[in-house]
Tab-separated table of C-alpha atoms and ligand atoms in Angstrom:
chain	number	residue	atom	x	y	z
A	1	UNK	CA	-8.595	35.841	-16.639
A	2	UNK	CA	-6.775	32.583	-15.797
A	3	UNK	CA	-4.415	32.799	-12.894
A	4	UNK	CA	-0.900	32.408	-14.344
A	5	UNK	CA	0.076	29.915	-11.623
A	6	UNK	CA	-2.890	27.727	-12.589
A	7	UNK	CA	-1.850	28.006	-16.212
A	8	UNK	CA	1.679	26.816	-15.456
A	9	UNK	CA	0.319	24.001	-13.234
A	10	UNK	CA	-2.014	23.025	-16.053
A	11	UNK	CA	0.842	22.897	-18.524
A	12	UNK	CA	2.807	20.814	-15.996
A	13	UNK	CA	-0.049	18.304	-15.553
A	14	UNK	CA	-0.449	17.934	-19.278
A	15	UNK	CA	3.317	17.691	-19.751
A	16	UNK	CA	3.684	15.072	-17.034
A	17	UNK	CA	0.861	12.992	-18.545
A	18	UNK	CA	2.745	13.129	-21.770
A	19	UNK	CA	5.954	12.241	-19.920
A	20	UNK	CA	7.537	15.556	-20.828
A	21	UNK	CA	7.822	17.167	-17.442
A	22	UNK	CA	11.426	16.173	-16.844
A	23	UNK	CA	12.655	17.756	-20.037
A	24	UNK	CA	10.644	20.952	-19.731
A	25	UNK	CA	12.344	24.129	-18.827
A	26	UNK	CA	9.729	26.084	-16.985
A	27	UNK	CA	9.399	29.800	-17.221
A	28	UNK	CA	8.909	31.594	-13.937
A	29	UNK	CA	5.316	31.124	-12.795
A	30	UNK	CA	4.923	34.335	-10.881
A	31	UNK	CA	6.905	37.189	-9.420
A	32	UNK	CA	8.595	35.067	-6.837
A	33	UNK	CA	11.539	32.876	-7.818
A	34	UNK	CA	10.672	29.283	-8.764
A	35	UNK	CA	12.296	27.888	-5.641
A	36	UNK	CA	10.100	29.901	-3.421
A	37	UNK	CA	6.784	30.011	-5.340
A	38	UNK	CA	4.409	28.577	-2.760
A	39	UNK	CA	2.182	26.904	-5.347
A	40	UNK	CA	5.004	25.086	-7.076
A	41	UNK	CA	6.682	24.285	-3.828
A	42	UNK	CA	3.604	22.727	-2.227
A	43	UNK	CA	2.919	20.610	-5.300
A	44	UNK	CA	6.556	19.492	-5.482
A	45	UNK	CA	6.824	18.722	-1.748
A	46	UNK	CA	3.575	16.868	-1.329
A	47	UNK	CA	4.832	13.287	-1.560
A	48	UNK	CA	7.865	14.115	0.556
A	49	UNK	CA	5.779	15.733	3.298
A	50	UNK	CA	3.518	12.664	3.438
A	51	UNK	CA	6.442	10.154	3.395
A	52	UNK	CA	7.792	10.829	6.910
A	53	UNK	CA	10.219	7.901	6.803
A	54	UNK	CA	13.154	7.176	4.470
A	55	UNK	CA	16.289	5.063	4.346
A	56	UNK	CA	19.766	6.504	3.820
A	57	UNK	CA	22.454	4.293	2.232
A	58	UNK	CA	26.132	5.162	2.543
A	59	UNK	CA	28.103	2.894	0.236
A	60	UNK	CA	31.465	3.304	-1.408
A	61	UNK	CA	35.129	2.258	-1.416
A	62	UNK	CA	35.356	3.024	2.358
A	63	UNK	CA	33.345	-0.169	2.976
A	64	UNK	CA	36.471	-2.177	2.008
A	65	UNK	CA	38.803	-0.949	4.824
A	66	UNK	CA	35.627	-0.786	6.995
A	67	UNK	CA	37.291	1.429	9.582
A	68	UNK	CA	40.754	-0.143	9.709
A	69	UNK	CA	43.926	1.012	7.883
A	70	UNK	CA	47.340	-0.646	8.002
A	71	UNK	CA	46.231	-2.951	10.845
A	72	UNK	CA	44.925	-0.098	13.011
A	73	UNK	CA	41.455	0.960	13.938
A	74	UNK	CA	40.787	4.502	12.586
A	75	UNK	CA	38.534	6.578	14.801
A	76	UNK	CA	35.355	8.373	13.689
A	77	UNK	CA	32.877	7.774	10.935
A	78	UNK	CA	33.940	5.089	8.410
A	79	UNK	CA	33.365	7.031	5.209
A	80	UNK	CA	35.888	9.620	6.382
A	81	UNK	CA	38.767	7.115	6.547
A	82	UNK	CA	40.592	8.704	3.610
A	83	UNK	CA	40.728	12.006	5.604
A	84	UNK	CA	41.113	10.446	9.060
A	85	UNK	CA	44.009	8.161	8.143
A	86	UNK	CA	45.350	10.742	5.695
A	87	UNK	CA	45.575	8.261	2.848
A	88	UNK	CA	47.208	9.629	-0.320
A	89	UNK	CA	44.921	9.750	-3.383
A	90	UNK	CA	47.023	7.336	-5.333
A	91	UNK	CA	46.734	4.716	-2.552
A	92	UNK	CA	43.037	5.184	-1.840
A	93	UNK	CA	42.276	4.970	-5.526
A	94	UNK	CA	43.617	1.434	-5.551
A	95	UNK	CA	40.642	0.344	-3.430
A	96	UNK	CA	38.587	0.521	-6.614
A	97	UNK	CA	40.486	-2.465	-7.963
A	98	UNK	CA	39.093	-4.491	-5.046
A	99	UNK	CA	35.507	-3.229	-5.224
A	100	UNK	CA	33.472	-6.210	-6.394
A	101	UNK	CA	30.126	-6.364	-4.546
A	102	UNK	CA	29.042	-9.733	-5.985
A	103	UNK	CA	26.421	-10.170	-3.282
A	104	UNK	CA	24.666	-6.883	-4.165
A	105	UNK	CA	21.083	-7.691	-4.978
A	106	UNK	CA	18.999	-4.591	-5.653
A	107	UNK	CA	15.724	-6.432	-5.259
A	108	UNK	CA	16.817	-7.649	-1.832
A	109	UNK	CA	17.758	-4.124	-0.733
A	110	UNK	CA	14.463	-2.709	-2.043
A	111	UNK	CA	12.583	-5.545	-0.288
A	112	UNK	CA	14.342	-4.742	3.020
A	113	UNK	CA	13.448	-1.049	2.520
A	114	UNK	CA	9.861	-1.970	1.731
A	115	UNK	CA	9.489	-4.221	4.775
A	116	UNK	CA	10.756	-1.368	6.988
A	117	UNK	CA	7.957	0.826	5.688
A	118	UNK	CA	10.150	3.563	4.180
A	119	UNK	CA	8.714	5.615	1.339
A	120	UNK	CA	12.049	6.679	-0.168
A	121	UNK	CA	15.698	5.802	-0.158
A	122	UNK	CA	18.670	8.196	-0.529
A	123	UNK	CA	21.937	6.566	-1.671
A	124	UNK	CA	25.429	8.093	-2.014
A	125	UNK	CA	26.147	8.625	-5.728
A	126	UNK	CA	29.495	10.292	-4.791
A	127	UNK	CA	30.759	10.828	-1.231
A	128	UNK	CA	33.603	13.148	-0.133
A	129	UNK	CA	36.160	10.578	-1.410
A	130	UNK	CA	35.004	11.334	-4.959
A	131	UNK	CA	34.305	7.737	-6.031
A	132	UNK	CA	31.123	7.455	-8.120
A	133	UNK	CA	28.643	4.605	-7.793
A	134	UNK	CA	27.124	5.378	-11.181
A	135	UNK	CA	28.395	5.331	-14.734
A	136	UNK	CA	29.750	8.767	-15.678
A	137	UNK	CA	31.717	10.211	-18.561
A	138	UNK	CA	33.063	12.989	-16.353
A	139	UNK	CA	35.651	10.763	-14.568
A	140	UNK	CA	36.985	7.280	-14.868
A	141	UNK	CA	36.797	7.069	-11.049
A	142	UNK	CA	33.502	5.255	-11.097
A	143	UNK	CA	32.145	1.751	-10.519
A	144	UNK	CA	31.727	0.947	-14.214
A	145	UNK	CA	35.220	2.021	-15.412
A	146	UNK	CA	37.435	1.450	-12.325
A	147	UNK	CA	36.269	-1.708	-10.652
A	148	UNK	CA	36.168	-5.427	-11.411
A	149	UNK	CA	32.414	-5.262	-10.826
A	150	UNK	CA	32.152	-3.047	-13.933
A	151	UNK	CA	28.375	-2.262	-13.790
A	152	UNK	CA	26.277	0.675	-12.671
A	153	UNK	CA	24.853	0.145	-9.171
A	154	UNK	CA	22.313	2.901	-9.007
A	155	UNK	CA	20.162	2.211	-12.058
A	156	UNK	CA	19.093	-1.316	-11.050
A	157	UNK	CA	18.482	-0.100	-7.496
A	158	UNK	CA	16.322	2.760	-8.750
A	159	UNK	CA	14.319	0.257	-10.821
A	160	UNK	CA	13.900	-2.198	-7.914
A	161	UNK	CA	12.689	0.620	-5.674
A	162	UNK	CA	10.206	2.018	-8.169
A	163	UNK	CA	8.754	-1.503	-8.744
A	164	UNK	CA	7.781	-1.383	-5.071
A	165	UNK	CA	6.498	2.156	-4.956
A	166	UNK	CA	9.605	3.496	-3.186
A	167	UNK	CA	11.008	6.821	-4.335
A	168	UNK	CA	14.639	6.769	-5.397
A	169	UNK	CA	16.883	9.662	-4.382
A	170	UNK	CA	20.615	10.368	-4.438
A	171	UNK	CA	23.225	11.987	-2.240
A	172	UNK	CA	26.053	14.048	-3.823
A	173	UNK	CA	29.073	15.611	-2.123
A	174	UNK	CA	30.245	19.000	-3.286
A	175	UNK	CA	33.570	18.600	-1.455
A	176	UNK	CA	35.684	16.121	-3.408
A	177	UNK	CA	39.004	14.749	-2.086
A	178	UNK	CA	39.832	13.122	-5.433
A	179	UNK	CA	38.989	15.738	-8.039
A	180	UNK	CA	42.161	17.484	-9.380
A	181	UNK	CA	40.588	20.934	-9.103
A	182	UNK	CA	40.422	20.584	-5.298
A	183	UNK	CA	43.349	20.148	-2.901
A	184	UNK	CA	43.783	19.131	0.714
A	185	UNK	CA	43.003	21.747	3.359
A	186	UNK	CA	46.059	20.967	5.488
A	187	UNK	CA	49.021	18.565	5.838
A	188	UNK	CA	46.977	16.150	7.903
A	189	UNK	CA	43.581	16.450	6.384
A	190	UNK	CA	41.716	16.839	3.093
A	191	UNK	CA	38.813	18.490	4.924
A	192	UNK	CA	37.978	21.254	4.303
A	193	UNK	CA	39.356	21.240	0.771
A	194	UNK	CA	40.608	24.316	-1.061
A	195	UNK	CA	39.902	25.013	-4.679
A	196	UNK	CA	43.015	25.314	-6.869
A	197	UNK	CA	43.492	28.824	-8.180
A	198	UNK	CA	41.437	29.465	-11.333
A	199	UNK	CA	39.860	25.977	-11.379
A	200	UNK	CA	36.461	26.536	-9.798
A	201	UNK	CA	34.588	26.863	-13.096
A	202	UNK	CA	36.061	23.554	-14.201
A	203	UNK	CA	34.781	21.821	-11.066
A	204	UNK	CA	31.316	23.414	-11.278
A	205	UNK	CA	31.091	22.226	-14.895
A	206	UNK	CA	32.111	18.726	-13.785
A	207	UNK	CA	29.378	18.696	-11.128
A	208	UNK	CA	26.767	19.884	-13.560
A	209	UNK	CA	27.692	17.227	-16.057
A	210	UNK	CA	27.564	14.505	-13.378
A	211	UNK	CA	24.296	15.677	-11.984
A	212	UNK	CA	22.746	15.815	-15.420
A	213	UNK	CA	23.945	12.256	-16.053
A	214	UNK	CA	22.473	11.169	-12.705
A	215	UNK	CA	19.111	12.758	-13.520
A	216	UNK	CA	19.085	11.186	-16.979
A	217	UNK	CA	20.283	7.794	-15.778
A	218	UNK	CA	18.362	7.229	-12.546
A	219	UNK	CA	15.919	10.075	-12.395
A	220	UNK	CA	16.188	10.692	-8.626
A	221	UNK	CA	13.319	12.551	-6.943
A	222	UNK	CA	15.574	14.213	-4.326
A	223	UNK	CA	19.148	15.437	-4.687
A	224	UNK	CA	20.683	15.408	-1.269
A	225	UNK	CA	23.797	17.610	-1.248
A	226	UNK	CA	26.495	17.537	1.432
A	227	UNK	CA	30.117	18.770	1.831
A	228	UNK	CA	29.064	22.388	1.139
A	229	UNK	CA	31.106	23.846	3.970
A	230	UNK	CA	34.510	24.628	2.350
A	231	UNK	CA	34.682	28.373	2.025
A	232	UNK	CA	35.213	28.382	-1.770
A	233	UNK	CA	31.620	27.182	-2.162
A	234	UNK	CA	29.258	30.140	-1.810
A	235	UNK	CA	25.530	30.775	-1.540
A	236	UNK	CA	25.664	32.258	-5.056
A	237	UNK	CA	27.119	28.975	-6.320
A	238	UNK	CA	24.327	27.119	-4.530
A	239	UNK	CA	21.650	29.328	-6.095
A	240	UNK	CA	23.156	28.868	-9.576
A	241	UNK	CA	23.266	25.103	-9.190
A	242	UNK	CA	19.729	25.022	-7.746
A	243	UNK	CA	18.396	26.998	-10.783
A	244	UNK	CA	20.293	24.689	-13.169
A	245	UNK	CA	18.770	21.561	-11.591
A	246	UNK	CA	15.292	22.992	-11.293
A	247	UNK	CA	15.503	23.673	-15.033
A	248	UNK	CA	16.448	20.060	-15.730
A	249	UNK	CA	13.737	18.578	-13.574
A	250	UNK	CA	10.974	20.840	-12.257
A	251	UNK	CA	9.687	18.347	-9.683
A	252	UNK	CA	13.139	17.719	-8.170
A	253	UNK	CA	13.469	18.262	-4.413
A	254	UNK	CA	16.806	19.623	-3.218
A	255	UNK	CA	18.129	19.865	0.354
A	256	UNK	CA	19.539	23.030	1.958
A	257	UNK	CA	23.120	21.825	1.773
A	258	UNK	CA	23.242	22.902	-1.845
A	259	UNK	CA	23.998	26.366	-0.424
A	260	UNK	CA	25.079	27.935	2.837
A	261	UNK	CA	21.711	28.001	4.614
A	262	UNK	CA	22.340	25.571	7.498
A	263	UNK	CA	23.799	26.344	10.878
A	264	UNK	CA	26.003	23.490	12.077
A	265	UNK	CA	24.480	20.069	12.617
A	266	UNK	CA	21.066	21.453	13.471
A	267	UNK	CA	20.831	21.895	9.772
A	268	UNK	CA	17.679	24.042	9.628
A	269	UNK	CA	17.655	27.026	7.365
A	270	UNK	CA	18.751	30.174	9.166
A	271	UNK	CA	16.221	32.229	7.395
A	272	UNK	CA	13.607	30.332	5.436
A	273	UNK	CA	13.536	32.173	2.126
A	274	UNK	CA	16.992	33.694	1.811
A	275	UNK	CA	18.936	30.512	1.169
A	276	UNK	CA	18.527	27.935	-1.543
A	277	UNK	CA	17.166	24.494	-0.834
A	278	UNK	CA	13.757	22.940	-0.132
A	279	UNK	CA	14.255	21.389	3.257
A	280	UNK	CA	16.469	21.573	6.359
A	281	UNK	CA	18.777	18.753	7.298
A	282	UNK	CA	19.435	18.222	11.033
A	283	UNK	CA	22.113	15.554	11.348
A	284	UNK	CA	22.259	13.011	14.210
A	285	UNK	CA	19.626	14.921	16.119
A	286	UNK	CA	15.900	15.533	16.303
A	287	UNK	CA	15.002	19.205	17.011
A	288	UNK	CA	13.567	19.865	20.450
A	289	UNK	CA	10.423	21.246	18.910
A	290	UNK	CA	8.953	21.488	15.452
A	291	UNK	CA	9.225	24.556	13.351
A	292	UNK	CA	5.975	25.766	11.812
A	293	UNK	CA	6.040	25.989	8.047
A	294	UNK	CA	9.583	24.617	7.637
A	295	UNK	CA	10.217	21.320	5.817
A	296	UNK	CA	12.964	19.322	7.498
A	297	UNK	CA	14.405	15.826	7.696
A	298	UNK	CA	16.564	14.376	10.477
A	299	UNK	CA	19.174	11.937	9.204
A	300	UNK	CA	20.616	9.528	11.708
A	301	UNK	CA	22.862	6.464	11.958
A	302	UNK	CA	21.805	3.165	13.596
A	303	UNK	CA	25.233	2.745	15.181
A	304	UNK	CA	27.965	5.457	15.130
A	305	UNK	CA	28.985	5.415	11.472
A	306	UNK	CA	27.416	6.053	8.123
A	307	UNK	CA	29.764	3.949	5.990
A	308	UNK	CA	30.301	0.332	7.113
A	309	UNK	CA	32.794	-0.160	9.976
A	310	UNK	CA	33.481	-3.737	10.957
A	311	UNK	CA	33.999	-3.022	14.657
A	312	UNK	CA	31.091	-0.574	15.295
A	313	UNK	CA	28.554	-2.587	17.285
A	314	UNK	CA	26.989	0.317	19.145
A	315	UNK	CA	23.460	-0.220	17.784
A	316	UNK	CA	20.461	1.748	18.860
A	317	UNK	CA	17.574	-0.447	19.964
A	318	UNK	CA	14.548	-0.997	17.716
A	319	UNK	CA	12.456	0.674	20.397
A	320	UNK	CA	14.619	3.820	20.235
A	321	UNK	CA	14.403	3.895	16.463
A	322	UNK	CA	10.611	3.493	16.347
A	323	UNK	CA	10.320	6.255	18.967
A	324	UNK	CA	12.633	8.441	16.857
A	325	UNK	CA	10.309	7.978	13.831
A	326	UNK	CA	7.400	9.004	16.048
A	327	UNK	CA	9.241	11.869	17.708
A	328	UNK	CA	10.264	13.319	14.297
A	329	UNK	CA	6.727	13.005	12.826
A	330	UNK	CA	5.275	14.659	15.978
A	331	UNK	CA	7.454	17.699	15.187
A	332	UNK	CA	6.489	17.745	11.524
A	333	UNK	CA	9.687	16.254	10.030
A	334	UNK	CA	10.918	13.195	8.175
A	335	UNK	CA	13.283	10.624	9.620
A	336	UNK	CA	16.029	9.369	7.296
A	337	UNK	CA	17.632	6.283	8.894
A	338	UNK	CA	21.003	5.118	7.610
A	339	UNK	CA	22.414	1.728	6.636
A	340	UNK	CA	26.036	1.097	5.611
A	341	UNK	CA	26.316	-1.956	3.405
A	342	UNK	CA	29.463	-4.104	3.327
A	343	UNK	CA	31.904	-4.108	0.400
A	344	UNK	CA	30.326	-7.398	-0.715
A	345	UNK	CA	26.986	-5.685	-1.071
A	346	UNK	CA	25.105	-6.806	2.004
A	347	UNK	CA	23.111	-4.666	4.465
A	348	UNK	CA	24.496	-5.715	7.875
A	349	UNK	CA	22.255	-8.137	9.740
A	350	UNK	CA	21.823	-5.943	12.824
A	351	UNK	CA	20.502	-3.201	10.534
A	352	UNK	CA	18.136	-5.584	8.735
A	353	UNK	CA	16.799	-6.882	12.114
A	354	UNK	CA	16.032	-3.350	13.208
A	355	UNK	CA	14.462	-2.300	9.932
A	356	UNK	CA	12.194	-5.346	10.107
A	357	UNK	CA	11.222	-4.524	13.704
A	358	UNK	CA	10.364	-0.955	12.726
A	359	UNK	CA	8.400	-2.354	9.772
A	360	UNK	CA	6.347	-4.595	12.043
A	361	UNK	CA	5.373	-1.550	14.108
A	362	UNK	CA	4.678	0.509	10.986
A	363	UNK	CA	2.543	-2.224	9.435
A	364	UNK	CA	0.119	-1.891	12.340
A	365	UNK	CA	0.533	1.807	13.204
A	366	UNK	CA	1.644	3.458	9.938
A	367	UNK	CA	-1.546	5.417	9.710
A	368	UNK	CA	-0.361	7.447	12.737
A	369	UNK	CA	2.871	8.435	10.856
A	370	UNK	CA	2.342	8.730	7.070
A	371	UNK	CA	0.613	11.857	5.893
A	372	UNK	CA	0.343	13.259	9.453
A	373	UNK	CA	1.081	16.707	10.757
A	374	UNK	CA	2.913	17.963	13.845
A	375	UNK	CA	1.393	17.819	17.307
A	376	UNK	CA	-0.816	20.744	18.232
A	377	UNK	CA	0.204	20.435	21.906
A	378	UNK	CA	3.092	22.040	23.811
A	379	UNK	CA	3.644	18.993	26.015
A	380	UNK	CA	2.428	15.445	26.107
A	381	UNK	CA	4.197	13.971	29.197
A	382	UNK	CA	3.354	10.298	28.358
A	383	UNK	CA	4.758	10.392	24.753
A	384	UNK	CA	4.112	12.092	21.456
A	385	UNK	CA	1.207	13.208	19.271
A	386	UNK	CA	0.544	13.453	15.506
A	387	UNK	CA	-2.626	14.535	13.769
A	388	UNK	CA	-4.666	14.514	10.586
A	389	UNK	CA	-7.660	16.439	9.363
A	390	UNK	CA	-10.448	13.994	8.470
A	391	UNK	CA	-12.516	14.470	5.293
A	392	UNK	CA	-15.510	15.630	7.364
A	393	UNK	CA	-13.463	18.393	9.020
A	394	UNK	CA	-12.915	16.603	12.330
A	395	UNK	CA	-9.373	16.252	13.690
A	396	UNK	CA	-7.877	12.842	14.385
A	397	UNK	CA	-5.189	12.798	17.061
A	398	UNK	CA	-2.780	9.938	17.277
A	399	UNK	CA	-1.523	9.727	20.839
A	400	UNK	CA	1.683	7.728	20.965
A	401	UNK	CA	2.058	6.492	24.505
A	402	UNK	CA	5.650	5.689	25.568
A	403	UNK	CA	5.010	5.737	29.288
A	404	UNK	CA	1.821	3.940	30.310
A	405	UNK	CA	0.078	6.064	32.973
A	406	UNK	CA	0.027	4.323	36.395
A	407	UNK	CA	-3.494	5.504	37.142
A	408	UNK	CA	-4.921	3.986	33.982
A	409	UNK	CA	-5.966	7.354	32.556
A	410	UNK	CA	-4.472	9.281	29.648
A	411	UNK	CA	-4.834	13.009	30.188
A	412	UNK	CA	-4.615	15.299	27.152
A	413	UNK	CA	-3.298	18.621	28.485
A	414	UNK	CA	-4.661	21.576	26.545
A	415	UNK	CA	-7.355	19.876	24.514
A	416	UNK	CA	-10.535	21.986	24.464
A	417	UNK	CA	-12.367	20.373	21.508
A	418	UNK	CA	-15.245	17.973	22.101
A	419	UNK	CA	-14.115	14.324	21.805
A	420	UNK	CA	-16.342	12.236	19.571
A	421	UNK	CA	-14.449	8.929	19.560
A	422	UNK	CA	-11.482	7.208	21.242
A	423	UNK	CA	-10.008	3.806	20.433
A	424	UNK	CA	-6.755	1.821	20.168
A	425	UNK	CA	-5.313	1.964	16.699
A	426	UNK	CA	-4.247	-1.686	16.881
A	427	UNK	CA	-7.462	-3.717	16.986
A	428	UNK	CA	-9.899	-0.775	17.289
A	429	UNK	CA	-10.934	-1.372	20.900
A	430	UNK	CA	-13.180	1.496	22.026
A	431	UNK	CA	-11.959	3.497	24.994
A	432	UNK	CA	-14.081	5.298	27.538
A	433	UNK	CA	-13.789	9.061	27.601
A	434	UNK	CA	-13.842	9.991	31.312
A	435	UNK	CA	-14.084	13.681	30.966
A	436	UNK	CA	-15.040	15.946	28.104
A	437	UNK	CA	-14.122	19.059	29.951
A	438	UNK	CA	-11.024	21.232	30.089
A	439	UNK	CA	-8.716	18.340	30.838
A	440	UNK	CA	-10.100	15.310	29.046
A	441	UNK	CA	-9.051	11.843	30.200
A	442	UNK	CA	-9.220	8.527	28.363
A	443	UNK	CA	-9.496	5.220	30.220
A	444	UNK	CA	-6.745	2.794	29.205
A	445	UNK	CA	-6.429	-0.980	29.501
A	446	UNK	CA	-4.440	-2.006	32.556
A	447	UNK	CA	-1.407	-3.299	30.641
A	448	UNK	CA	0.348	-1.592	27.833
A	449	UNK	CA	-0.436	-3.481	24.597
A	450	UNK	CA	2.722	-2.485	22.701
A	451	UNK	CA	5.705	-1.616	24.952
A	452	UNK	CA	7.438	0.284	22.170
A	453	UNK	CA	4.617	2.703	21.565
A	454	UNK	CA	0.853	2.219	21.841
A	455	UNK	CA	-1.258	4.469	19.642
A	456	UNK	CA	-4.534	5.863	21.103
A	457	UNK	CA	-6.764	7.473	18.475
A	458	UNK	CA	-8.887	10.399	19.542
A	459	UNK	CA	-11.250	12.084	17.117
A	460	UNK	CA	-12.415	15.609	18.032
A	461	UNK	CA	-14.686	18.186	16.562
A	462	UNK	CA	-13.153	20.934	14.480
A	463	UNK	CA	-9.551	21.986	14.256
A	464	UNK	CA	-7.128	22.621	17.109
A	465	UNK	CA	-5.229	25.821	17.500
A	466	UNK	CA	-6.509	27.487	14.345
B	15	H79	O1	27.465	11.629	4.814
B	15	H79	C1	27.482	11.612	6.225
B	15	H79	C2	28.730	12.190	6.797
B	15	H79	O2	29.880	11.625	6.175
B	15	H79	C3	28.637	13.632	6.489
B	15	H79	N1	27.197	13.864	6.492
B	15	H79	C4	26.503	12.676	6.747
B	15	H79	C5	25.139	12.641	6.100
B	15	H79	C6	29.319	14.427	7.424
B	15	H79	N2	30.050	15.386	7.148
B	15	H79	N3	30.515	15.927	8.214
B	15	H79	N4	30.046	15.301	9.223
B	15	H79	C7	29.274	14.330	8.785
B	15	H79	C8	30.366	15.648	10.507
B	15	H79	C9	31.790	15.876	10.487
B	15	H79	C10	32.449	16.014	11.540
B	15	H79	C11	33.850	16.283	11.474
B	15	H79	FE1	35.097	14.882	11.796
B	15	H79	C12	34.536	16.659	12.605
B	15	H79	C13	34.662	16.216	10.395
B	15	H79	C14	36.004	16.447	10.886
B	15	H79	C15	35.881	16.696	12.280
B	15	H79	C16	34.005	13.309	12.431
B	15	H79	C17	35.079	13.557	13.257
B	15	H79	C18	34.521	13.119	11.095
B	15	H79	C19	35.880	13.188	11.214
B	15	H79	C20	36.234	13.481	12.536
C-alpha cells in the first residue's frame, strides 16, 4: 500500500507543477499535525536550510525622522521612535504625507542583495507603528492610499528579487500602535500594547485579511512575525494563525514569533514541538553553540538600529560581518543581516560597501557556507568549521581559519577519520597532511592568504560523529 505521506507529497508535486500548490488546502498527511510532520517540514525547509545568508530590510515612516524628533536625538532603535518619543497617533500619521521614496529602485536593491550573496530577503510589510508598505484594503494607512508616492513597494521588489533567484519574504508585526483595537500600554509608551475590551476578534480578522492579501500580492516564502510579546496574544492565537496560513500556502515558512515559543532575545524555541513556528529567531546574537535538529536564524544590525537613523555611525567591520556569517553557519543556523534604507529609498552607502565586501568573500568561498551543516567538532581554536557530505559518502570539512597558526600547522582536534585530500578553497593549492593519526595536522603557507577568513578544505573518509 502506498505510504500516505508519499501520496500527499505526490499530490503536492503534481499540484505545484500545475501551479496549484498555493491555493490547495492540504488535508493532514499523517497523525502528527501539519506543522510538525517531519516529511512535510523537511521538504518545506530545504531551500531555507541551504540558504544560510539573508538580508533583512527595515523600512517605513520612521526613516523620515531618522532618529530625531522636535530637534532632539531620540535614543534607541530608530523604528521605535513613535514609542520612544511618545508621539501621538495623529501626529505620527502625518509622516505618511511626506513619504515619497522617489529614489527607490527595486532592481538596484535586488542587485545589491545579489552581489552580497544573500539567498533571500525579508522586508517589513508592517512594523509596530502599523504603517503598511503594501496595498491593502484593510486600512487606509498604507503606502498606496496615504502617501504621495501612491504605489505598492513590495510587489516590484518581490519581482526584482525573483528575477535574480532571490527568495522574497516579509516581516509582519502583531503588535500595532496604530490599529484602533489596540491601545497604549502606559502613559509614556505604546509598548506593550493592550487590546481594547471585546476587540480581539476584530484585530485577528484584520491580520488574517492583510496576510492573505500579502500572500496573494507578493507570495512571500517566509512570514517573519514579531511583536508577539503583549500578553493578550496567546500561544493558542499563534497556533490558529499558523494553521490558517499553512492552509493558504502549504510551502510557507513561519518563524517562532507567531506564538509564544521564544525565550527573550535568544529566540530559540523553549521546547521544539510544543510551540508553533518553523524556526527560532535569536536577535542581535549568535548562540554559543549550535542546537542539533533545531532550525534557527540570527538576525542582526550592521550598526545599532534596524530602521534608518541619520546619526548612527557605529558600523561593524566587514571582517566581523563575514566572520558572523561563518560563525552562524558553523553552528547550523542562518544569518539575517539588516539594512535600513533612507526615506528617499536608498540603502545607506556604508551598508552597501559592507554587503559588497561580504559578497566578494562569498563569491570565492560560498561553497563553504551554502548548503553546509554545523561543525562536528567541540572546539576549533583557530576559527570555525562547516561540513558537507560528498556524493561518494566522504565528508568535506571547510576549516575557516581566523587566526593563522604561528607554527605553520593547522591541528584538527578530535578528527579520527583518514584524510584523503587537503587544499585551499581559493585557488585549490594542495596542502601537505603532516599526520594522519589521532591529531592530524595540515601544513599551511607562511602568510595568511585572506586575512578575513581563509578556508582550508579537508576531505575525509566516512562520516564524523555518526
Ligand atoms: O524589528 C526589529 C526590532 O524593532 C524588533 N525586532 C527586530 C527584528 C524589536 N522588538 N523589540 N526589540 C527589538 C527589542 C526591544 C527592546 C526594548 Fe526598547 C527595550 C523595547 C523597549 C525596551 C529598545 C530599547 C527599544 C526601545 C528601548
